[in-house]
Tab-separated table of C-alpha atoms (C1' of nucleotides) in Angstrom:
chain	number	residue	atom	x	y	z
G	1	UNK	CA	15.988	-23.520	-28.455
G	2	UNK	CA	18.055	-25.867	-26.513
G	3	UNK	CA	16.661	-29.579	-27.787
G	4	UNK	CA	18.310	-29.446	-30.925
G	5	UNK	CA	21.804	-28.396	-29.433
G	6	UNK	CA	21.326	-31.458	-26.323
G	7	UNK	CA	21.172	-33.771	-29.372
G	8	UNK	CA	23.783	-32.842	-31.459
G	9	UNK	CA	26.006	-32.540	-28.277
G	10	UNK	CA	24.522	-36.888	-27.504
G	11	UNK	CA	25.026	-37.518	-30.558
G	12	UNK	CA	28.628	-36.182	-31.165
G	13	UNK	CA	29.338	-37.614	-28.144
G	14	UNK	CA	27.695	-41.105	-29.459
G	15	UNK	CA	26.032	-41.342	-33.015
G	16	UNK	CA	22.637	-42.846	-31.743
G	17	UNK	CA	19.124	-44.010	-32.889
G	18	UNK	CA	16.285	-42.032	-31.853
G	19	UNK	CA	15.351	-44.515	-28.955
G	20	UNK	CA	19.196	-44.877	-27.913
G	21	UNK	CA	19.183	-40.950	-27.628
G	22	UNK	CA	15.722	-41.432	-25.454
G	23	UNK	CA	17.595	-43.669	-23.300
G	24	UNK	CA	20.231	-41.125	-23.204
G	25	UNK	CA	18.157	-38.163	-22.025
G	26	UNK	CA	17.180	-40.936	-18.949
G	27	UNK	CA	20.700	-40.726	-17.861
G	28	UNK	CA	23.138	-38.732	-18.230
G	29	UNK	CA	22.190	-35.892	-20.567
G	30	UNK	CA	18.357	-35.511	-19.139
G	31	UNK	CA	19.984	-34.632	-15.344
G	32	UNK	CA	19.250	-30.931	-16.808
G	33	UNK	CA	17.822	-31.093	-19.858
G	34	UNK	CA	14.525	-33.735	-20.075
G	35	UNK	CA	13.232	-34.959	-23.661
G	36	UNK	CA	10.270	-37.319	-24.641
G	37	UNK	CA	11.090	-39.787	-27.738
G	38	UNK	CA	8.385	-37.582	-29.693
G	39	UNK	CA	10.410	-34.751	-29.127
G	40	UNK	CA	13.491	-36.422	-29.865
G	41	UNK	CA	12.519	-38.072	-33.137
G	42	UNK	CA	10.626	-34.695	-34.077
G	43	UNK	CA	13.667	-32.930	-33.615
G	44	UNK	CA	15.765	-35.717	-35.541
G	45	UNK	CA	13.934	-34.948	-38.419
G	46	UNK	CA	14.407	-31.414	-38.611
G	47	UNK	CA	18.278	-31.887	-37.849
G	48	UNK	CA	18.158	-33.684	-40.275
G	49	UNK	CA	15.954	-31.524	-42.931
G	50	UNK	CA	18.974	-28.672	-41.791
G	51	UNK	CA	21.923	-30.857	-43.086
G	52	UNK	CA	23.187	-30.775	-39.673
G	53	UNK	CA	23.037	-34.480	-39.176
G	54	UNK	CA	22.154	-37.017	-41.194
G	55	UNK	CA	21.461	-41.044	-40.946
G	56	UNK	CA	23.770	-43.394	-41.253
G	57	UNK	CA	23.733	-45.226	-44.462
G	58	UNK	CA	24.714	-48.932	-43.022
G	59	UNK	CA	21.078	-50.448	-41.662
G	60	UNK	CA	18.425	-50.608	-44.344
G	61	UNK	CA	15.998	-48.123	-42.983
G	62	UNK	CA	12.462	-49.315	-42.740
G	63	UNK	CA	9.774	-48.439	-40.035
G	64	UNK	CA	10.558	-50.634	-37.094
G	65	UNK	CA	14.731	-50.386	-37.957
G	66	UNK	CA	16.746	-48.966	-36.392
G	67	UNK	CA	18.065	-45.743	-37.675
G	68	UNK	CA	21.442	-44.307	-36.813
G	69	UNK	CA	22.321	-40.525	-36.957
G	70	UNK	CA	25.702	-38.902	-37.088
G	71	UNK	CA	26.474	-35.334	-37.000
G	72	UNK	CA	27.814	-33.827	-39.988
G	73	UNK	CA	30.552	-30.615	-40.081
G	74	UNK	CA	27.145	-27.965	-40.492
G	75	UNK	CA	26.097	-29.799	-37.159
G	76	UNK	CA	29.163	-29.522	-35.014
G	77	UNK	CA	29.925	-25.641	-36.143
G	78	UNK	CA	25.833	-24.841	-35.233
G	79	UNK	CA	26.464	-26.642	-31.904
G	80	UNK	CA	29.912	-24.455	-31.671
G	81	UNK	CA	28.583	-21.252	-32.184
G	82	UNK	CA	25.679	-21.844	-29.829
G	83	UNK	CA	28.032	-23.083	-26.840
G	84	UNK	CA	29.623	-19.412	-27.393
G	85	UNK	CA	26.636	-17.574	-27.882
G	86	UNK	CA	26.022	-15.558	-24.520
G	87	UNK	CA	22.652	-16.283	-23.277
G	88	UNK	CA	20.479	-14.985	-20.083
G	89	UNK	CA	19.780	-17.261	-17.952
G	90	UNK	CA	16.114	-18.016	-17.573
G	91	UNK	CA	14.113	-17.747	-14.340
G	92	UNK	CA	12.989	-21.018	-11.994
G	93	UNK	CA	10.137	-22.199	-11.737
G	94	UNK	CA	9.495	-24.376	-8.576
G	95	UNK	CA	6.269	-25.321	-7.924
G	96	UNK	CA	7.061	-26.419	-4.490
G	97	UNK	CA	8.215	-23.058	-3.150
G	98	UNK	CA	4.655	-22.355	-4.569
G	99	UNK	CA	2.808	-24.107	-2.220
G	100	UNK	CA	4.412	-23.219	0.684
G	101	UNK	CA	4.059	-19.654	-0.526
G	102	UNK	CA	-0.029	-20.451	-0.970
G	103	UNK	CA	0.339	-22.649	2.624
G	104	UNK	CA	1.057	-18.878	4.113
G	105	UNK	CA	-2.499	-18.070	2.837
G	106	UNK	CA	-4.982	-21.004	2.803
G	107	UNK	CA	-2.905	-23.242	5.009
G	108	UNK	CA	-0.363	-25.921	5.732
G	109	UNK	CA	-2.133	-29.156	5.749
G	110	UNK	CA	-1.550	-32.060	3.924
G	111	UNK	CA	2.122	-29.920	2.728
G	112	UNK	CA	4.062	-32.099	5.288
G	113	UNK	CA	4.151	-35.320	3.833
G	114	UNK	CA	4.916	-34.109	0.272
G	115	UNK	CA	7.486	-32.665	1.874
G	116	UNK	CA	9.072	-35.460	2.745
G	117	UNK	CA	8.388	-37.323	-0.011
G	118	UNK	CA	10.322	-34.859	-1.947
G	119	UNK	CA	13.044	-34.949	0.471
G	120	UNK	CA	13.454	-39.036	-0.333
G	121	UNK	CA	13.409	-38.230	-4.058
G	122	UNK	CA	16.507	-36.014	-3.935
G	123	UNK	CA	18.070	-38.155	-1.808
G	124	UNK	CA	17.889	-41.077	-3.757
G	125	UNK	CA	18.681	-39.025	-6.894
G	126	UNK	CA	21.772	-37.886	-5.027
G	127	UNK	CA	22.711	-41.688	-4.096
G	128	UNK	CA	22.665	-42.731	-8.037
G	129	UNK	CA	24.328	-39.561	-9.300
G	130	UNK	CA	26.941	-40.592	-6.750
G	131	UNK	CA	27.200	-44.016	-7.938
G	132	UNK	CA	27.983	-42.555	-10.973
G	133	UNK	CA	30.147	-40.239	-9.787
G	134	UNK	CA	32.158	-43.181	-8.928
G	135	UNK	CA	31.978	-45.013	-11.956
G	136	UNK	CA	32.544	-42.809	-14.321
G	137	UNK	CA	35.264	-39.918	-12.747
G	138	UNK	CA	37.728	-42.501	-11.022
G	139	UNK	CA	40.742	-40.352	-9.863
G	140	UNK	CA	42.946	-40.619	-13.444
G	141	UNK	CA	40.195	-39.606	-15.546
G	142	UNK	CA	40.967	-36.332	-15.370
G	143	UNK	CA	41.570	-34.670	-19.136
G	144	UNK	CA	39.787	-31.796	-19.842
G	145	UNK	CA	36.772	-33.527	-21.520
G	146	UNK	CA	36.459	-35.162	-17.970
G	147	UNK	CA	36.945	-32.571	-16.249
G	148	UNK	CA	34.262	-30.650	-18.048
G	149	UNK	CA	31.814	-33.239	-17.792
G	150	UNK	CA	32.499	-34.191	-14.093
G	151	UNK	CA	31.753	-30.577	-13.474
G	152	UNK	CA	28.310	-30.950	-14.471
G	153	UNK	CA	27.970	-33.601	-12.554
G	154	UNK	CA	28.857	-32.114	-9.489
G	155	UNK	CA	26.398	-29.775	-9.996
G	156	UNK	CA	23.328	-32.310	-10.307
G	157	UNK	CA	25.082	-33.569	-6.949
G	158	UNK	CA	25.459	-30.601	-5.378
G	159	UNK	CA	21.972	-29.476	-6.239
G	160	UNK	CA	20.848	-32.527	-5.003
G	161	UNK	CA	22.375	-31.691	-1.689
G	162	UNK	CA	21.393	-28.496	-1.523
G	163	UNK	CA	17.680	-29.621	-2.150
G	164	UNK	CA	17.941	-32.359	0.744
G	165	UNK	CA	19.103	-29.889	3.000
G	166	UNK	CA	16.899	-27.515	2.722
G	167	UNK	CA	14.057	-29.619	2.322
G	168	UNK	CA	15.103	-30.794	6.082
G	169	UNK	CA	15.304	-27.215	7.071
G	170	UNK	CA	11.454	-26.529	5.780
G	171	UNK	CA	9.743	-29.821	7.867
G	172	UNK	CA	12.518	-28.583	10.981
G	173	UNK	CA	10.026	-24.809	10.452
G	174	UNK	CA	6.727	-27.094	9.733
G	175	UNK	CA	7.759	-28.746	13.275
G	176	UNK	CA	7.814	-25.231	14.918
G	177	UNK	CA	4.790	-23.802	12.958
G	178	UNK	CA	1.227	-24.195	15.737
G	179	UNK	CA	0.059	-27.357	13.504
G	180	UNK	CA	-1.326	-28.299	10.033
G	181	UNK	CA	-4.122	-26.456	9.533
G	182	UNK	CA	-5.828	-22.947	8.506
G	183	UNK	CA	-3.781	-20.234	9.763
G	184	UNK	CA	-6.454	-17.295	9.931
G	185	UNK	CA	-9.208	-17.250	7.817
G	186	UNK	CA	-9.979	-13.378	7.025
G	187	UNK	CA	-13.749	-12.096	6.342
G	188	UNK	CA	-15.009	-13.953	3.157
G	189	UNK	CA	-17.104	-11.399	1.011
G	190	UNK	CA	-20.236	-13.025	-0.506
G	191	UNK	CA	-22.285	-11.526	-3.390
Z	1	UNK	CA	-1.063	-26.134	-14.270
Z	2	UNK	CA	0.439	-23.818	-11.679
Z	3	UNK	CA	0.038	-20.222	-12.940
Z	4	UNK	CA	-3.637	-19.795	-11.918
Z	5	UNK	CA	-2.631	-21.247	-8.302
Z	6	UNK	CA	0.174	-18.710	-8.157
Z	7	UNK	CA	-2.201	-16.144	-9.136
Z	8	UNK	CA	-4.734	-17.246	-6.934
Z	9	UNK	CA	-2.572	-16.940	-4.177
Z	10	UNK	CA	-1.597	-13.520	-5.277
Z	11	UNK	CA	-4.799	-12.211	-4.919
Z	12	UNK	CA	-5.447	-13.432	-1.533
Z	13	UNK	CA	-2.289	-11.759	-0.250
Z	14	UNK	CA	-3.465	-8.648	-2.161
Z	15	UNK	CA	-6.739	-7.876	-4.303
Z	16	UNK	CA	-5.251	-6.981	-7.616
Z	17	UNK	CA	-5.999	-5.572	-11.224
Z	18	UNK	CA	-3.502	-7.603	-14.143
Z	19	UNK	CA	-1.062	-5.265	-14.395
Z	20	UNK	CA	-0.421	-4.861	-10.557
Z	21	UNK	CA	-0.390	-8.632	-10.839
Z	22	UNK	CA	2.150	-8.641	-13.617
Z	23	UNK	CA	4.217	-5.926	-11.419
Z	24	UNK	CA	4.022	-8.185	-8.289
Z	25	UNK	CA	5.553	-11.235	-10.217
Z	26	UNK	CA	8.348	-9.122	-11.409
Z	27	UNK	CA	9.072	-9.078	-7.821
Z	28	UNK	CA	8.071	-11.578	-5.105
Z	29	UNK	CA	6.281	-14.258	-6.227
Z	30	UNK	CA	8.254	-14.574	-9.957
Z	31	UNK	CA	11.393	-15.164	-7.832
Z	32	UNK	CA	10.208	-18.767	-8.409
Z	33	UNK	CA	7.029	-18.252	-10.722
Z	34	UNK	CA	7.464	-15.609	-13.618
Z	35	UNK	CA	4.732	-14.825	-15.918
Z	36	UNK	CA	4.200	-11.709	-18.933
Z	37	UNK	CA	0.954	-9.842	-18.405
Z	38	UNK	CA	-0.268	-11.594	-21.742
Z	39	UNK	CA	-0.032	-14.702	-19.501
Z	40	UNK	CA	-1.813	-13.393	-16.165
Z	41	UNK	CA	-4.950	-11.257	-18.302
Z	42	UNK	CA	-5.590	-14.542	-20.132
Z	43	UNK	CA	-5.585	-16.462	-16.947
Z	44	UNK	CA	-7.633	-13.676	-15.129
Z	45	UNK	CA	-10.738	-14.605	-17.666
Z	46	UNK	CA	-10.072	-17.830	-17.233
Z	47	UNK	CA	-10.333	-18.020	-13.482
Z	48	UNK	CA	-12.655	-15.316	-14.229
Z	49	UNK	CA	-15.173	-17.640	-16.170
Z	50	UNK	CA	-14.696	-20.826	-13.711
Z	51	UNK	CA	-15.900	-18.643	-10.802
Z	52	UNK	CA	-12.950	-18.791	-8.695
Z	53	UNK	CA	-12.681	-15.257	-8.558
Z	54	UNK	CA	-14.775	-12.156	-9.488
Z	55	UNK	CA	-13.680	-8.074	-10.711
Z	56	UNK	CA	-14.567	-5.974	-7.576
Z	57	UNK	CA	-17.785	-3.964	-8.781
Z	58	UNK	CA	-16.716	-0.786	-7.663
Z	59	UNK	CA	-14.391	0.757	-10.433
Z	60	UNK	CA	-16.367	1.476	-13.832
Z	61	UNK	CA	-15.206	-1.203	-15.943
Z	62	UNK	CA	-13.591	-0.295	-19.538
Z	63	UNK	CA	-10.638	-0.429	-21.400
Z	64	UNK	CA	-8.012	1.576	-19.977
Z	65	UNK	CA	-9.568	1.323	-16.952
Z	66	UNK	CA	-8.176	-0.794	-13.758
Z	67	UNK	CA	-10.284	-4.125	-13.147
Z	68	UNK	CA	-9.320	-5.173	-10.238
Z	69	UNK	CA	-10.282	-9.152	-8.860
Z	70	UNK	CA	-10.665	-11.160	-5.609
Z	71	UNK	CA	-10.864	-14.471	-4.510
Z	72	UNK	CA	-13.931	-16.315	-4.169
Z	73	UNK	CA	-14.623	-18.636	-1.640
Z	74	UNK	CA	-14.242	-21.625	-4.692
Z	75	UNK	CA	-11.006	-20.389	-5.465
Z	76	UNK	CA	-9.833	-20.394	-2.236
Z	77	UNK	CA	-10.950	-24.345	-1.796
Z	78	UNK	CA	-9.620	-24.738	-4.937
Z	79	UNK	CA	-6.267	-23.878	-3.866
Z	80	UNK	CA	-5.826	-24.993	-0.885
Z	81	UNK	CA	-6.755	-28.158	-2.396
Z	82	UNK	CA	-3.883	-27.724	-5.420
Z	83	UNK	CA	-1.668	-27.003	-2.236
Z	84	UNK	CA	-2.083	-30.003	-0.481
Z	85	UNK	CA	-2.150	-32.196	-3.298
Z	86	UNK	CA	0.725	-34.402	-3.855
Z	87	UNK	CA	2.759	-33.721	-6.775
Z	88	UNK	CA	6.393	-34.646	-8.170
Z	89	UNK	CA	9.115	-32.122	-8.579
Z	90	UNK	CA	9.599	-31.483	-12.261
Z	91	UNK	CA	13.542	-31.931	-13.551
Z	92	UNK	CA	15.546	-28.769	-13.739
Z	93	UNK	CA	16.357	-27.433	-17.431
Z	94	UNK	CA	19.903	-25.934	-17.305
Z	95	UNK	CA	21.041	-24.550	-20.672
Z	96	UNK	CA	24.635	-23.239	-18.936
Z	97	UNK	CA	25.171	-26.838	-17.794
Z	98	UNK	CA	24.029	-28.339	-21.084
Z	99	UNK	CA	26.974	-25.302	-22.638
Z	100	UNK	CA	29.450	-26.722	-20.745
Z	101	UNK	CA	28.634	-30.353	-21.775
Z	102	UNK	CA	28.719	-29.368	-25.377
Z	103	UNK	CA	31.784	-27.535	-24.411
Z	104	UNK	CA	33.261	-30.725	-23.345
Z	105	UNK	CA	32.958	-31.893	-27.191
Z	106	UNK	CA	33.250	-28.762	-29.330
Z	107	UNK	CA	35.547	-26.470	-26.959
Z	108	UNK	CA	35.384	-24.033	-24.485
Z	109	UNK	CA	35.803	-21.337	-26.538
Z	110	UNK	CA	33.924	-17.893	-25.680
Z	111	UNK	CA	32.037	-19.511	-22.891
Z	112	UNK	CA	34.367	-18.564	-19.460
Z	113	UNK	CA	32.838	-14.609	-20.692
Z	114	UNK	CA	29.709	-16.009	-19.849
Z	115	UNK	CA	30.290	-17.701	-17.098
Z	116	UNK	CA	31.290	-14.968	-15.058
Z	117	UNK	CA	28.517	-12.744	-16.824
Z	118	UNK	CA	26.006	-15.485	-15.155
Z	119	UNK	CA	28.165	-14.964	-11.686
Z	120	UNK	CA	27.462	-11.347	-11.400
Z	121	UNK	CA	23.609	-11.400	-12.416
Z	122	UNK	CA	23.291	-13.722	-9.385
Z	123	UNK	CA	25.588	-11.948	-7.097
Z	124	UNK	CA	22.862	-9.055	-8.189
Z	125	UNK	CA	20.163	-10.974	-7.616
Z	126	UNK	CA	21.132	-12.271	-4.101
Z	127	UNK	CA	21.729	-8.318	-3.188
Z	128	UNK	CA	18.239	-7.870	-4.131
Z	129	UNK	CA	17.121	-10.717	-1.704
Z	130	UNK	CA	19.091	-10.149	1.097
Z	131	UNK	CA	17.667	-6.359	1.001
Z	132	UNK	CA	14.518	-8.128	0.694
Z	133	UNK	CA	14.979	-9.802	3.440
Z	134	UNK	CA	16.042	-7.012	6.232
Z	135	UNK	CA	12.902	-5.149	4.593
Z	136	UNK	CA	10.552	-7.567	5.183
Z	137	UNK	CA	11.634	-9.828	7.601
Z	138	UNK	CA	12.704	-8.045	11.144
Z	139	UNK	CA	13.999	-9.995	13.861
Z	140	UNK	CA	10.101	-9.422	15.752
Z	141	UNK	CA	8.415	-10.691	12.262
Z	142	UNK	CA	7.830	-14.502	12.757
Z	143	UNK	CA	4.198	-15.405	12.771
Z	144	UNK	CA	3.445	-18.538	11.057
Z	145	UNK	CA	2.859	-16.584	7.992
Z	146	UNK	CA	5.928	-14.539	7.760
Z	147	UNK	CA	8.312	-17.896	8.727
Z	148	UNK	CA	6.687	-19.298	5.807
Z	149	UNK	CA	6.973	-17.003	3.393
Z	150	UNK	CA	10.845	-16.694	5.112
Z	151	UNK	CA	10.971	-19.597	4.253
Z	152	UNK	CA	10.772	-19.640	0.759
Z	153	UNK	CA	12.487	-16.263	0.142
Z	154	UNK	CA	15.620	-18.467	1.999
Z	155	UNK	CA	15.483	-20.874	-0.766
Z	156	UNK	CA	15.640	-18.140	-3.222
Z	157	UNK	CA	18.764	-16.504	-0.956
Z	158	UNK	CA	19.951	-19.813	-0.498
Z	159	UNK	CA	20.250	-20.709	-4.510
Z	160	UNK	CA	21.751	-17.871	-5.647
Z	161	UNK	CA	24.521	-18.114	-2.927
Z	162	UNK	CA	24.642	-21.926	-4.428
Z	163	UNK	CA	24.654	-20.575	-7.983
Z	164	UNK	CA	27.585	-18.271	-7.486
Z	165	UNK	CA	29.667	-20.815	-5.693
Z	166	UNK	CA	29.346	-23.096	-8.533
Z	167	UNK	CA	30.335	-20.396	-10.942
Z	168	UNK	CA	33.239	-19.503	-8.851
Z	169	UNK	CA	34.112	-23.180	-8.445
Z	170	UNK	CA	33.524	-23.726	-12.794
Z	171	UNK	CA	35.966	-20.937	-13.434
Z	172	UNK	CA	38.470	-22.157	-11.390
Z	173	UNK	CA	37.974	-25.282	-13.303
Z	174	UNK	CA	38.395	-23.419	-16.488
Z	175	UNK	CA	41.399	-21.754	-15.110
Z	176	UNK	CA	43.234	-24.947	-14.563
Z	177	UNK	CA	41.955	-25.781	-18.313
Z	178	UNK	CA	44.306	-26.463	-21.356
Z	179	UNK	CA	43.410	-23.097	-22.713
Z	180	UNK	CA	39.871	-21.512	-24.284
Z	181	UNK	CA	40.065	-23.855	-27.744
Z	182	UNK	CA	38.781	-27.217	-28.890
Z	183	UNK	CA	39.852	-30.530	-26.844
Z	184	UNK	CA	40.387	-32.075	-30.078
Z	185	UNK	CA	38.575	-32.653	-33.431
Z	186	UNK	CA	38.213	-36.202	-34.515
Z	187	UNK	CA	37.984	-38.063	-37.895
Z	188	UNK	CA	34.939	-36.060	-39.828
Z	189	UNK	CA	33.912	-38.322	-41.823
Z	190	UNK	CA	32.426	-36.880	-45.408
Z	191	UNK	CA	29.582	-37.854	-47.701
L	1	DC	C1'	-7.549	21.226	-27.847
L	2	DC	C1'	-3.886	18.701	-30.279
L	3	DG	C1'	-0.319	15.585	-30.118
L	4	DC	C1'	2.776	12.757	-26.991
L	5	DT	C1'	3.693	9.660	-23.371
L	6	DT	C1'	2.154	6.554	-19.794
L	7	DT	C1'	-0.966	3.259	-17.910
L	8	DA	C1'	-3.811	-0.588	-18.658
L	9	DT	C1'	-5.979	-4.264	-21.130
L	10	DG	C1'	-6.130	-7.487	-24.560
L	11	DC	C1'	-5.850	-10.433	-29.258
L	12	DA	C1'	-3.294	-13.434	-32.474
L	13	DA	C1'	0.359	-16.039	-33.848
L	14	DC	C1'	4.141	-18.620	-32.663
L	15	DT	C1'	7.412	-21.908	-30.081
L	16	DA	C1'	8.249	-25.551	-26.894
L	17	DG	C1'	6.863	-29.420	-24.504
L	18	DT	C1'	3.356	-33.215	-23.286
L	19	DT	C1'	-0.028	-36.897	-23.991
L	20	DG	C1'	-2.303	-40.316	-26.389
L	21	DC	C1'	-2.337	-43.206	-29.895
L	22	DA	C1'	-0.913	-45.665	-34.403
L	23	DT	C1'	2.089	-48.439	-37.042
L	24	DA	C1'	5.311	-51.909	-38.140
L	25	DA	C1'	8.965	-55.113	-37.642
L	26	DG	C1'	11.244	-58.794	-34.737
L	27	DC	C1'	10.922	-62.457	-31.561
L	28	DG	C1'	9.356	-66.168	-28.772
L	29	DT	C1'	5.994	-69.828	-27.734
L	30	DG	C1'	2.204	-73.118	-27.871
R	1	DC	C1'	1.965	-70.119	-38.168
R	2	DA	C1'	-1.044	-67.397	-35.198
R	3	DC	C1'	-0.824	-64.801	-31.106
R	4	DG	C1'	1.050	-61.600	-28.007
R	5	DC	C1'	5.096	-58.995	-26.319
R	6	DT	C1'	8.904	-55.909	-27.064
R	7	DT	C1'	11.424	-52.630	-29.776
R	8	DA	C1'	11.330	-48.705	-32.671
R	9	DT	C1'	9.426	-44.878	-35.126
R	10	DG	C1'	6.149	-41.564	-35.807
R	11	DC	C1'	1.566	-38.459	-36.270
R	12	DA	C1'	-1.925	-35.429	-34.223
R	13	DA	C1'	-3.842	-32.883	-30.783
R	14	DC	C1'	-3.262	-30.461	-26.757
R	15	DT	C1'	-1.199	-27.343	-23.004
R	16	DA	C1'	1.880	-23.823	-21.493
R	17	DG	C1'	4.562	-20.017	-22.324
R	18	DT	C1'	6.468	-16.159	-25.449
R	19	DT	C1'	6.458	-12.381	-28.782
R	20	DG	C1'	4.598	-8.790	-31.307
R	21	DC	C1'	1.268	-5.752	-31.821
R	22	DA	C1'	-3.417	-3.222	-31.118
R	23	DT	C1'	-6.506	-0.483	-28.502
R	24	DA	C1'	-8.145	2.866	-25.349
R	25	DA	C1'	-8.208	6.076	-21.719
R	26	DA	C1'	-5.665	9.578	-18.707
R	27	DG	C1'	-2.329	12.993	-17.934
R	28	DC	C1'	0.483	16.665	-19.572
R	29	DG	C1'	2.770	20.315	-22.194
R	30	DG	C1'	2.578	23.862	-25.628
DNA sequence: CCGCTTTATGCAACTAGTTGCATAAGCGTG
DNA sequence: CACGCTTATGCAACTAGTTGCATAAAGCGG
């Protein structure tokens, strides 16, 4: 039950259309938490239907119009209480450790090159949260709001890193391991 | 669509009935692929029905009784095909970093508790690895299997060492922080 | 041998997220 | 002004994962 808290955190931070908040969830917010606009606008609605935001009255509000939301008091205390609430935190799921866990078994081929390819993506994620980085945290900015958000931020970076890194360490192994291919193929049982 | 792979690849490392299945990814394979046993006995027909793999005859089969599967020779292809095919990484959900960004807007209140909660359970959880690790993976162990599936327990040993440096790193942040309250509370505007 | 716990399998309902498509207004251009 | 493109909102159906509970056999203790 996270959507509905990611918006009411955008839009307190922004009141926003449901498109604007899609946009949103491109940048910034969506570096950990990813939402479709049919999600979004689903979730708008029953916000909304909660009284803990509500459109803004200003734009007549047709299909095809824009439509603003803000969030109201009910909104920011639900968001509040949430943020406090402890919570477990829930187990990955990569499905890239998968494969090279299934590689062990049915072999290595064709692994290599998504490999790599993988290791370009979180590079050039890296590069733009860095550009960011820049942009947005120059050395003043530094209040506690900024710090707080330039902390997540680090973290997309230094996952980023991290995933770079050890991406480079798995095709240094795949360089070492006796070459693409089946490693053993035990005694298949037939009916 | 990764479950049945992970399963598949389960069952090659180990013929298995569900619930040694659903014990196994409490352990080794749901470091980075979890699933209940609701998930893996649905999935078991499934893969059951598609051919991929079959109940070894042996056992009588009835309720209460174990049913334990193998791997065909289709479900082997099958996954060595998933394995090699390309695919792209899937964004990370983080509901601690999406906490701290709504932290950033409604205060920080009640959240350092957490924080250090989420330090310890990964401290714990890199123990459990790193005895893993000397269990399973002796200096003489390093066939192109076992540096595999080194491999991707070192990403798992490797994240949670990331995890709790980032922890350690946010609540020296929140040390340095104005105080556990709200940054400020602007204008709310009422109906 | 009766009740209790453990082991093992499974159904049904629910929540969250994804995919595909529909609708409608605004806007530019021939 | 008719056509097509873009912006914006939304429904419906589907897939994946979770939660709660049901069933049945085996083992065990009195």
């Amino acid at each position: 039950m996270s959507l509905p808290h990611a918006i009411l955190t955008a839009l307190l931070e922004k009141p926003s259309s449901g498109l604007e908040l899609t946009r949103r969830f491109d940048k910034s917010i969506g570096y950990f938490w990813s939402a479709t606009h049919q999600q979004i606008y689903r979730e708008l609605g029953k916000l909304e239907a909660q009284g803990l935001i509500r459109a803004l009255p200003s734009e007549q509000p047709a299909r095809g119009q824009k439509k603003a939301y803000e969030v109201l008091p009910a909104g920011r205390d639900e968001l509040a209480r949430w943020t406090a609430a402890s919570q477990d935190p829930k187990p990955h799921r990569d499905v890239m450790l998968l494969r090279l866990r299934a590689a062990a078994v049915v072999g290595t081929a064709g692994l290599e090159a998504d490999l790599r390819r993988h290791r370009e993506l979180h590079e050039r994620q890296l590069a733009k949260y860095l550009e960011i980085e820049q942009r947005d945290f120059p050395p003043g900015k530094d209040g506690p709001e900024d710090r707080l958000r330039h902390l997540v931020l680090r973290a997309g970076i230094d996952l980023e890193t991290f995933w770079t890194q050890w991406l480079d360490h798995a095709l240094s192994e795949f360089a070492r391991l006796p070459d693409a291919g089946e490693p053993r193929r035990p005694g298949v049982r037939e009916a």
